[in-house]
PDB file of C-alpha atoms and ligand atoms in Angstrom:
ATOM      1  CA  MET A   1       0.000   0.000   0.000  1.00  0.00           C
ATOM      2  CA  ALA A   2       1.351   3.424  -0.927  1.00  0.00           C
ATOM      3  CA  SER A   3       2.198   5.582   2.067  1.00  0.00           C
ATOM      4  CA  ASP A   4       1.125   9.191   2.384  1.00  0.00           C
ATOM      5  CA  LYS A   5       4.217  10.065   4.412  1.00  0.00           C
ATOM      6  CA  GLU A   6       5.949  12.960   2.691  1.00  0.00           C
ATOM      7  CA  LEU A   7       9.559  11.777   3.191  1.00  0.00           C
ATOM      8  CA  GLU A   8       8.954   8.018   2.848  1.00  0.00           C
ATOM      9  CA  GLY A   9      12.075   6.234   1.582  1.00  0.00           C
ATOM     10  CA  ARG A  10      14.364   9.258   1.843  1.00  0.00           C
ATOM     11  CA  VAL A  11      17.515   9.191   3.947  1.00  0.00           C
ATOM     12  CA  ALA A  12      18.280  12.115   6.264  1.00  0.00           C
ATOM     13  CA  LEU A  13      21.602  12.727   7.989  1.00  0.00           C
ATOM     14  CA  VAL A  14      21.080  14.908  11.088  1.00  0.00           C
ATOM     15  CA  THR A  15      24.376  15.951  12.689  1.00  0.00           C
ATOM     16  CA  GLY A  16      24.294  16.314  16.472  1.00  0.00           C
ATOM     17  CA  GLY A  17      20.963  14.475  16.379  1.00  0.00           C
ATOM     18  CA  GLY A  18      21.609  12.841  19.747  1.00  0.00           C
ATOM     19  CA  ALA A  19      20.218  15.720  21.815  1.00  0.00           C
ATOM     20  CA  GLY A  20      18.272  18.963  21.913  1.00  0.00           C
ATOM     21  CA  ILE A  21      17.106  20.569  18.697  1.00  0.00           C
ATOM     22  CA  GLY A  22      18.812  17.912  16.537  1.00  0.00           C
ATOM     23  CA  LEU A  23      16.881  15.122  18.237  1.00  0.00           C
ATOM     24  CA  ALA A  24      13.598  17.011  17.691  1.00  0.00           C
ATOM     25  CA  ILE A  25      14.520  17.392  14.004  1.00  0.00           C
ATOM     26  CA  ALA A  26      15.414  13.684  13.712  1.00  0.00           C
ATOM     27  CA  ARG A  27      12.088  12.639  15.298  1.00  0.00           C
ATOM     28  CA  THR A  28      10.096  14.966  13.062  1.00  0.00           C
ATOM     29  CA  LEU A  29      11.723  13.753   9.839  1.00  0.00           C
ATOM     30  CA  ALA A  30      11.277  10.131  11.002  1.00  0.00           C
ATOM     31  CA  GLU A  31       7.582  10.768  11.657  1.00  0.00           C
ATOM     32  CA  ASP A  32       7.396  11.850   8.011  1.00  0.00           C
ATOM     33  CA  GLY A  33       8.909   8.508   6.983  1.00  0.00           C
ATOM     34  CA  ALA A  34      12.601   9.363   6.489  1.00  0.00           C
ATOM     35  CA  HIS A  35      15.324   6.924   7.534  1.00  0.00           C
ATOM     36  CA  ILE A  36      17.694   8.759   9.870  1.00  0.00           C
ATOM     37  CA  VAL A  37      21.462   8.760  10.299  1.00  0.00           C
ATOM     38  CA  VAL A  38      22.801  10.364  13.488  1.00  0.00           C
ATOM     39  CA  PRO A  39      26.493  11.274  13.619  1.00  0.00           C
ATOM     40  CA  ASP A  40      27.117  12.764  17.059  1.00  0.00           C
ATOM     41  CA  PHE A  41      30.271  13.463  19.036  1.00  0.00           C
ATOM     42  CA  ASN A  42      28.455  11.787  21.917  1.00  0.00           C
ATOM     43  CA  GLY A  43      28.226   8.205  20.640  1.00  0.00           C
ATOM     44  CA  GLU A  44      25.952   7.033  23.468  1.00  0.00           C
ATOM     45  CA  ALA A  45      23.461   9.814  22.758  1.00  0.00           C
ATOM     46  CA  ALA A  46      23.519   8.868  19.056  1.00  0.00           C
ATOM     47  CA  GLU A  47      22.828   5.200  19.923  1.00  0.00           C
ATOM     48  CA  ALA A  48      19.942   6.135  22.228  1.00  0.00           C
ATOM     49  CA  ALA A  49      18.454   8.414  19.565  1.00  0.00           C
ATOM     50  CA  ALA A  50      18.690   5.708  16.888  1.00  0.00           C
ATOM     51  CA  ALA A  51      17.000   3.180  19.186  1.00  0.00           C
ATOM     52  CA  GLU A  52      14.136   5.617  19.789  1.00  0.00           C
ATOM     53  CA  LEU A  53      13.796   6.495  16.094  1.00  0.00           C
ATOM     54  CA  LYS A  54      13.532   2.829  15.100  1.00  0.00           C
ATOM     55  CA  GLY A  55      10.428   2.745  17.287  1.00  0.00           C
ATOM     56  CA  LEU A  56       8.850   5.140  14.777  1.00  0.00           C
ATOM     57  CA  GLY A  57       9.085   2.441  12.095  1.00  0.00           C
ATOM     58  CA  VAL A  58      12.067   3.778  10.128  1.00  0.00           C
ATOM     59  CA  GLN A  59      15.657   2.621   9.875  1.00  0.00           C
ATOM     60  CA  ALA A  60      18.148   4.550  11.978  1.00  0.00           C
ATOM     61  CA  LEU A  61      21.939   4.439  12.168  1.00  0.00           C
ATOM     62  CA  ALA A  62      24.153   5.917  14.911  1.00  0.00           C
ATOM     63  CA  PHE A  63      27.798   6.967  14.523  1.00  0.00           C
ATOM     64  CA  GLN A  64      30.232   8.449  16.993  1.00  0.00           C
ATOM     65  CA  ALA A  65      31.753  11.198  14.844  1.00  0.00           C
ATOM     66  CA  ASP A  66      33.169  14.708  14.866  1.00  0.00           C
ATOM     67  CA  VAL A  67      31.510  16.717  12.074  1.00  0.00           C
ATOM     68  CA  ALA A  68      34.756  18.594  11.396  1.00  0.00           C
ATOM     69  CA  ASP A  69      36.712  15.358  10.740  1.00  0.00           C
ATOM     70  CA  ALA A  70      36.515  14.883   6.964  1.00  0.00           C
ATOM     71  CA  ALA A  71      37.896  11.328   6.904  1.00  0.00           C
ATOM     72  CA  ARG A  72      35.390  10.192   9.552  1.00  0.00           C
ATOM     73  CA  MET A  73      32.440  11.904   7.834  1.00  0.00           C
ATOM     74  CA  ASP A  74      33.396  10.256   4.526  1.00  0.00           C
ATOM     75  CA  GLU A  75      33.244   6.909   6.384  1.00  0.00           C
ATOM     76  CA  VAL A  76      29.826   7.800   7.823  1.00  0.00           C
ATOM     77  CA  VAL A  77      28.462   8.667   4.379  1.00  0.00           C
ATOM     78  CA  ALA A  78      29.968   5.516   2.798  1.00  0.00           C
ATOM     79  CA  ALA A  79      28.389   3.360   5.525  1.00  0.00           C
ATOM     80  CA  THR A  80      25.075   5.179   5.012  1.00  0.00           C
ATOM     81  CA  LEU A  81      25.103   4.491   1.259  1.00  0.00           C
ATOM     82  CA  ASP A  82      25.948   0.816   1.914  1.00  0.00           C
ATOM     83  CA  ALA A  83      23.124   0.382   4.404  1.00  0.00           C
ATOM     84  CA  LEU A  84      20.413   2.669   3.049  1.00  0.00           C
ATOM     85  CA  GLY A  85      21.298   3.256  -0.609  1.00  0.00           C
ATOM     86  CA  GLY A  86      21.239   7.061  -0.759  1.00  0.00           C
ATOM     87  CA  VAL A  87      21.322  10.342   1.102  1.00  0.00           C
ATOM     88  CA  HIS A  88      18.657  12.923   0.307  1.00  0.00           C
ATOM     89  CA  ILE A  89      18.698  15.291   3.277  1.00  0.00           C
ATOM     90  CA  LEU A  90      21.540  16.769   5.345  1.00  0.00           C
ATOM     91  CA  VAL A  91      20.785  18.875   8.421  1.00  0.00           C
ATOM     92  CA  ASN A  92      23.940  20.596   9.672  1.00  0.00           C
ATOM     93  CA  ASN A  93      22.776  20.979  13.270  1.00  0.00           C
ATOM     94  CA  ALA A  94      25.814  20.114  15.427  1.00  0.00           C
ATOM     95  CA  GLY A  95      26.924  23.295  17.156  1.00  0.00           C
ATOM     96  CA  ILE A  96      28.703  24.493  20.280  1.00  0.00           C
ATOM     97  CA  THR A  97      29.260  27.729  22.203  1.00  0.00           C
ATOM     98  CA  ARG A  98      32.373  28.918  24.076  1.00  0.00           C
ATOM     99  CA  ASP A  99      31.242  32.365  25.242  1.00  0.00           C
ATOM    100  CA  ALA A 100      33.521  35.188  26.407  1.00  0.00           C
ATOM    101  CA  LEU A 101      34.001  38.874  25.704  1.00  0.00           C
ATOM    102  CA  LEU A 102      36.504  39.263  22.879  1.00  0.00           C
ATOM    103  CA  LEU A 103      39.287  40.613  25.072  1.00  0.00           C
ATOM    104  CA  ARG A 104      39.035  37.510  27.252  1.00  0.00           C
ATOM    105  CA  MET A 105      38.403  35.037  24.435  1.00  0.00           C
ATOM    106  CA  ASP A 106      41.388  32.778  23.875  1.00  0.00           C
ATOM    107  CA  GLU A 107      42.323  31.216  20.564  1.00  0.00           C
ATOM    108  CA  ALA A 108      41.134  27.778  21.672  1.00  0.00           C
ATOM    109  CA  GLN A 109      37.605  29.159  22.271  1.00  0.00           C
ATOM    110  CA  TRP A 110      37.609  30.877  18.882  1.00  0.00           C
ATOM    111  CA  ASP A 111      38.943  27.831  17.022  1.00  0.00           C
ATOM    112  CA  ALA A 112      36.667  25.260  18.689  1.00  0.00           C
ATOM    113  CA  VAL A 113      33.481  27.137  17.749  1.00  0.00           C
ATOM    114  CA  LEU A 114      34.546  27.914  14.178  1.00  0.00           C
ATOM    115  CA  ARG A 115      35.728  24.327  13.743  1.00  0.00           C
ATOM    116  CA  THR A 116      32.489  22.622  14.787  1.00  0.00           C
ATOM    117  CA  ASN A 117      29.925  25.158  13.588  1.00  0.00           C
ATOM    118  CA  LEU A 118      31.424  26.271  10.280  1.00  0.00           C
ATOM    119  CA  ARG A 119      34.099  23.820   9.165  1.00  0.00           C
ATOM    120  CA  GLY A 120      31.750  21.012  10.266  1.00  0.00           C
ATOM    121  CA  ALA A 121      29.044  22.209   7.852  1.00  0.00           C
ATOM    122  CA  TYR A 122      31.592  22.498   5.019  1.00  0.00           C
ATOM    123  CA  VAL A 123      32.934  18.987   5.703  1.00  0.00           C
ATOM    124  CA  CYS A 124      29.498  17.340   5.939  1.00  0.00           C
ATOM    125  CA  SER A 125      28.120  19.154   2.882  1.00  0.00           C
ATOM    126  CA  LYS A 126      31.119  18.076   0.826  1.00  0.00           C
ATOM    127  CA  ALA A 127      30.754  14.497   2.082  1.00  0.00           C
ATOM    128  CA  VAL A 128      27.163  14.167   0.794  1.00  0.00           C
ATOM    129  CA  LEU A 129      27.266  16.375  -2.288  1.00  0.00           C
ATOM    130  CA  ARG A 130      28.608  13.906  -4.859  1.00  0.00           C
ATOM    131  CA  GLN A 131      25.835  11.434  -4.015  1.00  0.00           C
ATOM    132  CA  MET A 132      23.160  14.162  -4.095  1.00  0.00           C
ATOM    133  CA  MET A 133      24.418  15.256  -7.530  1.00  0.00           C
ATOM    134  CA  LYS A 134      24.241  11.677  -8.757  1.00  0.00           C
ATOM    135  CA  GLN A 135      20.653  11.485  -7.495  1.00  0.00           C
ATOM    136  CA  ARG A 136      19.892  14.948  -8.894  1.00  0.00           C
ATOM    137  CA  GLN A 137      18.020  15.439  -5.640  1.00  0.00           C
ATOM    138  CA  GLY A 138      18.964  16.818  -2.260  1.00  0.00           C
ATOM    139  CA  ALA A 139      18.072  19.257   0.489  1.00  0.00           C
ATOM    140  CA  ILE A 140      20.639  20.713   2.873  1.00  0.00           C
ATOM    141  CA  VAL A 141      19.452  22.723   5.878  1.00  0.00           C
ATOM    142  CA  ASN A 142      21.985  24.581   8.015  1.00  0.00           C
ATOM    143  CA  ILE A 143      21.005  25.482  11.575  1.00  0.00           C
ATOM    144  CA  ALA A 144      22.296  29.024  11.987  1.00  0.00           C
ATOM    145  CA  SER A 145      21.085  31.490  14.656  1.00  0.00           C
ATOM    146  CA  VAL A 146      19.610  34.978  14.856  1.00  0.00           C
ATOM    147  CA  VAL A 147      22.917  35.853  16.503  1.00  0.00           C
ATOM    148  CA  GLY A 148      24.491  35.393  13.049  1.00  0.00           C
ATOM    149  CA  LEU A 149      22.211  38.195  11.809  1.00  0.00           C
ATOM    150  CA  MET A 150      22.240  40.521  14.837  1.00  0.00           C
ATOM    151  CA  GLY A 151      25.469  39.814  16.724  1.00  0.00           C
ATOM    152  CA  ASN A 152      25.565  39.241  20.481  1.00  0.00           C
ATOM    153  CA  ALA A 153      28.006  40.582  23.069  1.00  0.00           C
ATOM    154  CA  GLY A 154      30.051  37.694  24.442  1.00  0.00           C
ATOM    155  CA  GLN A 155      29.589  35.573  21.331  1.00  0.00           C
ATOM    156  CA  CYS A 156      31.978  36.961  18.680  1.00  0.00           C
ATOM    157  CA  ASN A 157      33.120  33.428  17.831  1.00  0.00           C
ATOM    158  CA  TYR A 158      29.606  31.940  17.738  1.00  0.00           C
ATOM    159  CA  SER A 159      27.996  34.802  15.798  1.00  0.00           C
ATOM    160  CA  ALA A 160      30.877  34.786  13.290  1.00  0.00           C
ATOM    161  CA  SER A 161      30.395  31.043  12.801  1.00  0.00           C
ATOM    162  CA  LYS A 162      26.643  31.461  12.272  1.00  0.00           C
ATOM    163  CA  ALA A 163      27.046  34.446   9.918  1.00  0.00           C
ATOM    164  CA  GLY A 164      29.614  32.338   8.048  1.00  0.00           C
ATOM    165  CA  LEU A 165      27.108  29.505   7.845  1.00  0.00           C
ATOM    166  CA  ILE A 166      24.620  31.868   6.215  1.00  0.00           C
ATOM    167  CA  GLY A 167      27.250  32.853   3.613  1.00  0.00           C
ATOM    168  CA  LEU A 168      28.019  29.172   3.005  1.00  0.00           C
ATOM    169  CA  THR A 169      24.286  28.503   2.578  1.00  0.00           C
ATOM    170  CA  LYS A 170      23.864  31.154  -0.119  1.00  0.00           C
ATOM    171  CA  SER A 171      27.069  30.343  -2.029  1.00  0.00           C
ATOM    172  CA  LEU A 172      26.451  26.591  -2.079  1.00  0.00           C
ATOM    173  CA  ALA A 173      22.802  27.196  -3.038  1.00  0.00           C
ATOM    174  CA  ARG A 174      24.066  29.035  -6.128  1.00  0.00           C
ATOM    175  CA  GLU A 175      26.582  26.278  -6.949  1.00  0.00           C
ATOM    176  CA  VAL A 176      24.129  23.376  -6.888  1.00  0.00           C
ATOM    177  CA  ALA A 177      20.669  24.777  -7.692  1.00  0.00           C
ATOM    178  CA  SER A 178      20.816  23.540 -11.295  1.00  0.00           C
ATOM    179  CA  ARG A 179      21.562  19.994 -10.003  1.00  0.00           C
ATOM    180  CA  GLY A 180      18.264  19.724  -8.151  1.00  0.00           C
ATOM    181  CA  ILE A 181      19.854  20.395  -4.750  1.00  0.00           C
ATOM    182  CA  ARG A 182      18.507  23.096  -2.442  1.00  0.00           C
ATOM    183  CA  VAL A 183      20.460  24.686   0.417  1.00  0.00           C
ATOM    184  CA  ASN A 184      18.687  26.740   3.073  1.00  0.00           C
ATOM    185  CA  ALA A 185      19.262  27.906   6.631  1.00  0.00           C
ATOM    186  CA  VAL A 186      17.048  28.124   9.690  1.00  0.00           C
ATOM    187  CA  ALA A 187      17.934  30.838  12.203  1.00  0.00           C
ATOM    188  CA  PRO A 188      16.441  30.042  15.615  1.00  0.00           C
ATOM    189  CA  GLY A 189      16.067  32.708  18.281  1.00  0.00           C
ATOM    190  CA  PHE A 190      15.803  31.745  21.963  1.00  0.00           C
ATOM    191  CA  ILE A 191      14.732  28.119  22.126  1.00  0.00           C
ATOM    192  CA  ALA A 192      13.925  26.336  25.396  1.00  0.00           C
ATOM    193  CA  THR A 193      16.648  23.685  25.805  1.00  0.00           C
ATOM    194  CA  ALA A 194      18.921  22.397  28.561  1.00  0.00           C
ATOM    195  CA  MET A 195      20.939  25.594  27.991  1.00  0.00           C
ATOM    196  CA  THR A 196      18.058  28.004  28.632  1.00  0.00           C
ATOM    197  CA  ASP A 197      16.952  25.978  31.701  1.00  0.00           C
ATOM    198  CA  GLN A 198      20.067  27.360  33.420  1.00  0.00           C
ATOM    199  CA  LEU A 199      18.878  30.998  33.141  1.00  0.00           C
ATOM    200  CA  THR A 200      17.746  32.877  36.238  1.00  0.00           C
ATOM    201  CA  ASP A 201      14.211  34.354  36.227  1.00  0.00           C
ATOM    202  CA  GLU A 202      15.742  37.789  35.830  1.00  0.00           C
ATOM    203  CA  GLN A 203      17.784  36.713  32.801  1.00  0.00           C
ATOM    204  CA  ARG A 204      14.728  35.018  31.314  1.00  0.00           C
ATOM    205  CA  GLN A 205      12.614  38.172  31.717  1.00  0.00           C
ATOM    206  CA  GLY A 206      15.387  40.237  30.116  1.00  0.00           C
ATOM    207  CA  ILE A 207      15.401  37.940  27.100  1.00  0.00           C
ATOM    208  CA  LEU A 208      11.617  37.868  26.789  1.00  0.00           C
ATOM    209  CA  HIS A 209      11.571  41.680  26.518  1.00  0.00           C
ATOM    210  CA  THR A 210      13.460  41.327  23.222  1.00  0.00           C
ATOM    211  CA  VAL A 211      11.022  38.785  21.751  1.00  0.00           C
ATOM    212  CA  PRO A 212       7.820  40.283  20.288  1.00  0.00           C
ATOM    213  CA  ALA A 213       6.011  36.934  20.720  1.00  0.00           C
ATOM    214  CA  GLY A 214       6.808  37.170  24.462  1.00  0.00           C
ATOM    215  CA  ALA A 215       7.847  33.527  24.876  1.00  0.00           C
ATOM    216  CA  LEU A 216      10.769  31.190  24.212  1.00  0.00           C
ATOM    217  CA  GLY A 217      10.439  28.853  21.246  1.00  0.00           C
ATOM    218  CA  GLU A 218      10.459  25.046  21.490  1.00  0.00           C
ATOM    219  CA  PRO A 219      12.792  22.641  19.641  1.00  0.00           C
ATOM    220  CA  GLN A 220       9.679  21.476  17.766  1.00  0.00           C
ATOM    221  CA  ASP A 221       9.231  24.975  16.293  1.00  0.00           C
ATOM    222  CA  VAL A 222      12.684  24.672  14.725  1.00  0.00           C
ATOM    223  CA  ALA A 223      12.008  21.086  13.604  1.00  0.00           C
ATOM    224  CA  ASN A 224       8.787  22.157  11.850  1.00  0.00           C
ATOM    225  CA  ALA A 225      10.710  24.745   9.790  1.00  0.00           C
ATOM    226  CA  VAL A 226      13.374  22.158   8.906  1.00  0.00           C
ATOM    227  CA  ARG A 227      10.686  19.668   7.859  1.00  0.00           C
ATOM    228  CA  PHE A 228       9.235  22.287   5.474  1.00  0.00           C
ATOM    229  CA  LEU A 229      12.646  23.086   3.951  1.00  0.00           C
ATOM    230  CA  CYS A 230      13.348  19.350   3.437  1.00  0.00           C
ATOM    231  CA  SER A 231      10.000  18.635   1.819  1.00  0.00           C
ATOM    232  CA  ASP A 232       8.803  19.146  -1.746  1.00  0.00           C
ATOM    233  CA  ALA A 233       6.489  21.883  -0.431  1.00  0.00           C
ATOM    234  CA  SER A 234       9.581  24.139  -0.544  1.00  0.00           C
ATOM    235  CA  ARG A 235      10.828  22.895  -3.949  1.00  0.00           C
ATOM    236  CA  TYR A 236      11.304  26.446  -5.316  1.00  0.00           C
ATOM    237  CA  ILE A 237      13.027  27.817  -2.176  1.00  0.00           C
ATOM    238  CA  THR A 238      16.823  27.875  -2.014  1.00  0.00           C
ATOM    239  CA  GLY A 239      19.415  30.170  -0.420  1.00  0.00           C
ATOM    240  CA  GLU A 240      16.792  31.317   2.085  1.00  0.00           C
ATOM    241  CA  VAL A 241      17.300  32.057   5.789  1.00  0.00           C
ATOM    242  CA  LEU A 242      14.122  31.267   7.696  1.00  0.00           C
ATOM    243  CA  ARG A 243      14.027  32.871  11.136  1.00  0.00           C
ATOM    244  CA  VAL A 244      12.219  30.914  13.874  1.00  0.00           C
ATOM    245  CA  ASP A 245      12.454  33.543  16.571  1.00  0.00           C
ATOM    246  CA  GLY A 246       9.056  34.941  17.586  1.00  0.00           C
ATOM    247  CA  GLY A 247       9.943  38.128  15.695  1.00  0.00           C
ATOM    248  CA  MET A 248      13.157  38.837  17.606  1.00  0.00           C
ATOM    249  CA  ALA A 249      15.438  39.695  14.670  1.00  0.00           C
ATOM    250  CA  MET A 250      13.015  41.377  12.260  1.00  0.00           C
TER     251      MET A 250
HETATM  252  P1  NAI B 301      22.863  20.738  22.257  1.00  0.00           P
HETATM  253  O1  NAI B 301      24.159  21.053  22.907  1.00  0.00           O
HETATM  254  O2  NAI B 301      21.675  20.408  23.087  1.00  0.00           O
HETATM  255  O3  NAI B 301      23.075  19.555  21.217  1.00  0.00           O
HETATM  256  C1  NAI B 301      24.118  19.585  20.268  1.00  0.00           C
HETATM  257  C2  NAI B 301      24.463  18.163  19.834  1.00  0.00           C
HETATM  258  O4  NAI B 301      25.565  18.262  18.908  1.00  0.00           O
HETATM  259  C3  NAI B 301      24.948  17.296  21.007  1.00  0.00           C
HETATM  260  O5  NAI B 301      24.355  16.004  20.914  1.00  0.00           O
HETATM  261  C4  NAI B 301      26.467  17.228  20.801  1.00  0.00           C
HETATM  262  O6  NAI B 301      27.043  16.025  21.262  1.00  0.00           O
HETATM  263  C5  NAI B 301      26.572  17.351  19.301  1.00  0.00           C
HETATM  264  N1  NAI B 301      27.889  17.853  18.868  1.00  0.00           N
HETATM  265  C6  NAI B 301      28.602  18.876  19.402  1.00  0.00           C
HETATM  266  N2  NAI B 301      29.770  19.011  18.760  1.00  0.00           N
HETATM  267  C7  NAI B 301      29.803  18.051  17.794  1.00  0.00           C
HETATM  268  C8  NAI B 301      30.751  17.670  16.814  1.00  0.00           C
HETATM  269  N3  NAI B 301      31.932  18.299  16.669  1.00  0.00           N
HETATM  270  N4  NAI B 301      30.455  16.634  15.987  1.00  0.00           N
HETATM  271  C9  NAI B 301      29.280  15.971  16.112  1.00  0.00           C
HETATM  272  N5  NAI B 301      28.346  16.279  17.032  1.00  0.00           N
HETATM  273  C10 NAI B 301      28.607  17.309  17.868  1.00  0.00           C
HETATM  274  O7  NAI B 301      22.569  21.994  21.293  1.00  0.00           O
HETATM  275  P2  NAI B 301      21.162  22.615  20.796  1.00  0.00           P
HETATM  276  O8  NAI B 301      20.759  23.704  21.711  1.00  0.00           O
HETATM  277  O9  NAI B 301      20.204  21.531  20.481  1.00  0.00           O
HETATM  278  O10 NAI B 301      21.648  23.311  19.431  1.00  0.00           O
HETATM  279  C11 NAI B 301      21.547  22.681  18.167  1.00  0.00           C
HETATM  280  C12 NAI B 301      21.870  23.706  17.090  1.00  0.00           C
HETATM  281  O11 NAI B 301      20.967  24.801  17.170  1.00  0.00           O
HETATM  282  C13 NAI B 301      23.275  24.309  17.236  1.00  0.00           C
HETATM  283  O12 NAI B 301      23.840  24.503  15.948  1.00  0.00           O
HETATM  284  C14 NAI B 301      23.005  25.646  17.900  1.00  0.00           C
HETATM  285  O13 NAI B 301      24.010  26.580  17.611  1.00  0.00           O
HETATM  286  C15 NAI B 301      21.683  26.018  17.252  1.00  0.00           C
HETATM  287  N6  NAI B 301      20.914  27.002  17.995  1.00  0.00           N
HETATM  288  C16 NAI B 301      20.452  26.754  19.275  1.00  0.00           C
HETATM  289  C17 NAI B 301      19.694  27.712  19.947  1.00  0.00           C
HETATM  290  C18 NAI B 301      19.148  27.456  21.310  1.00  0.00           C
HETATM  291  O14 NAI B 301      18.496  28.362  21.854  1.00  0.00           O
HETATM  292  N7  NAI B 301      19.358  26.299  21.901  1.00  0.00           N
HETATM  293  C19 NAI B 301      19.404  28.999  19.327  1.00  0.00           C
HETATM  294  C20 NAI B 301      19.930  29.177  18.013  1.00  0.00           C
HETATM  295  C21 NAI B 301      20.652  28.189  17.376  1.00  0.00           C
END
């Protein structure tokens, strides 16, 4: 019987899919029928995510991997093609912060954030691109941040990485549009995650003043935008940056 699931039979690689927003994205794409591959630095989190995703009736593969390690990501993609036969969706979600004011930011903090957030997206995109070109079909979604559009004191490294990711999105979109591959970005604002749970009430109120919608977003809000940009409903959209921020950065 034909399925009415939009992403049935497609293969989605969700980096950092073991936790937080990436896990919400992985679940959402699996609910739409996609098989999911989870490369995560935290191998145990990747395994737990894959076990959960299989419960949704799709195939799921877990890999302990650093997104900035090109040789390892080539292995992950080769193993994916062996097991699942293709790769149609890449969500570059893995990301880290190492916050400090610039004068106190050391080179290790700068390099770690640029390496994971920006080099990681370059490495993973390159790893899947040849296969997507062969298929003449692919959707890449980069998880940026409103901080890449607006800047944020204490996050020069992070905002530079996210602004860089937006530049990468637009340049790669131009390179591969004629091959049937779309490249878009989602820029979340303040999303309720383990990170925002740490905020004091005062900090939370301060943040909410900057958000016209007056509330934090949920990981599912980001996942819904990613689902749209991966689906054929967005077939004529490429090089776009979709803010999911309750109006914060408009
Ligand atoms: P998180 O810290 O909850 O999860 C990130 C996942 O990525 C973890 O499972 C971690 O093990 C994995 N990871 C980290 N470095 C990796 C590497 N080098 N290779 C492979 N996996 C790696 O983070 P969260 O909050 O879910 O963020 C996900 C994305 O959303 C990030 O790109 C972040 O910058 C972005 N974002 C988050 C916002 C928020 O409010 N939480 C707001 C705007 C953007």
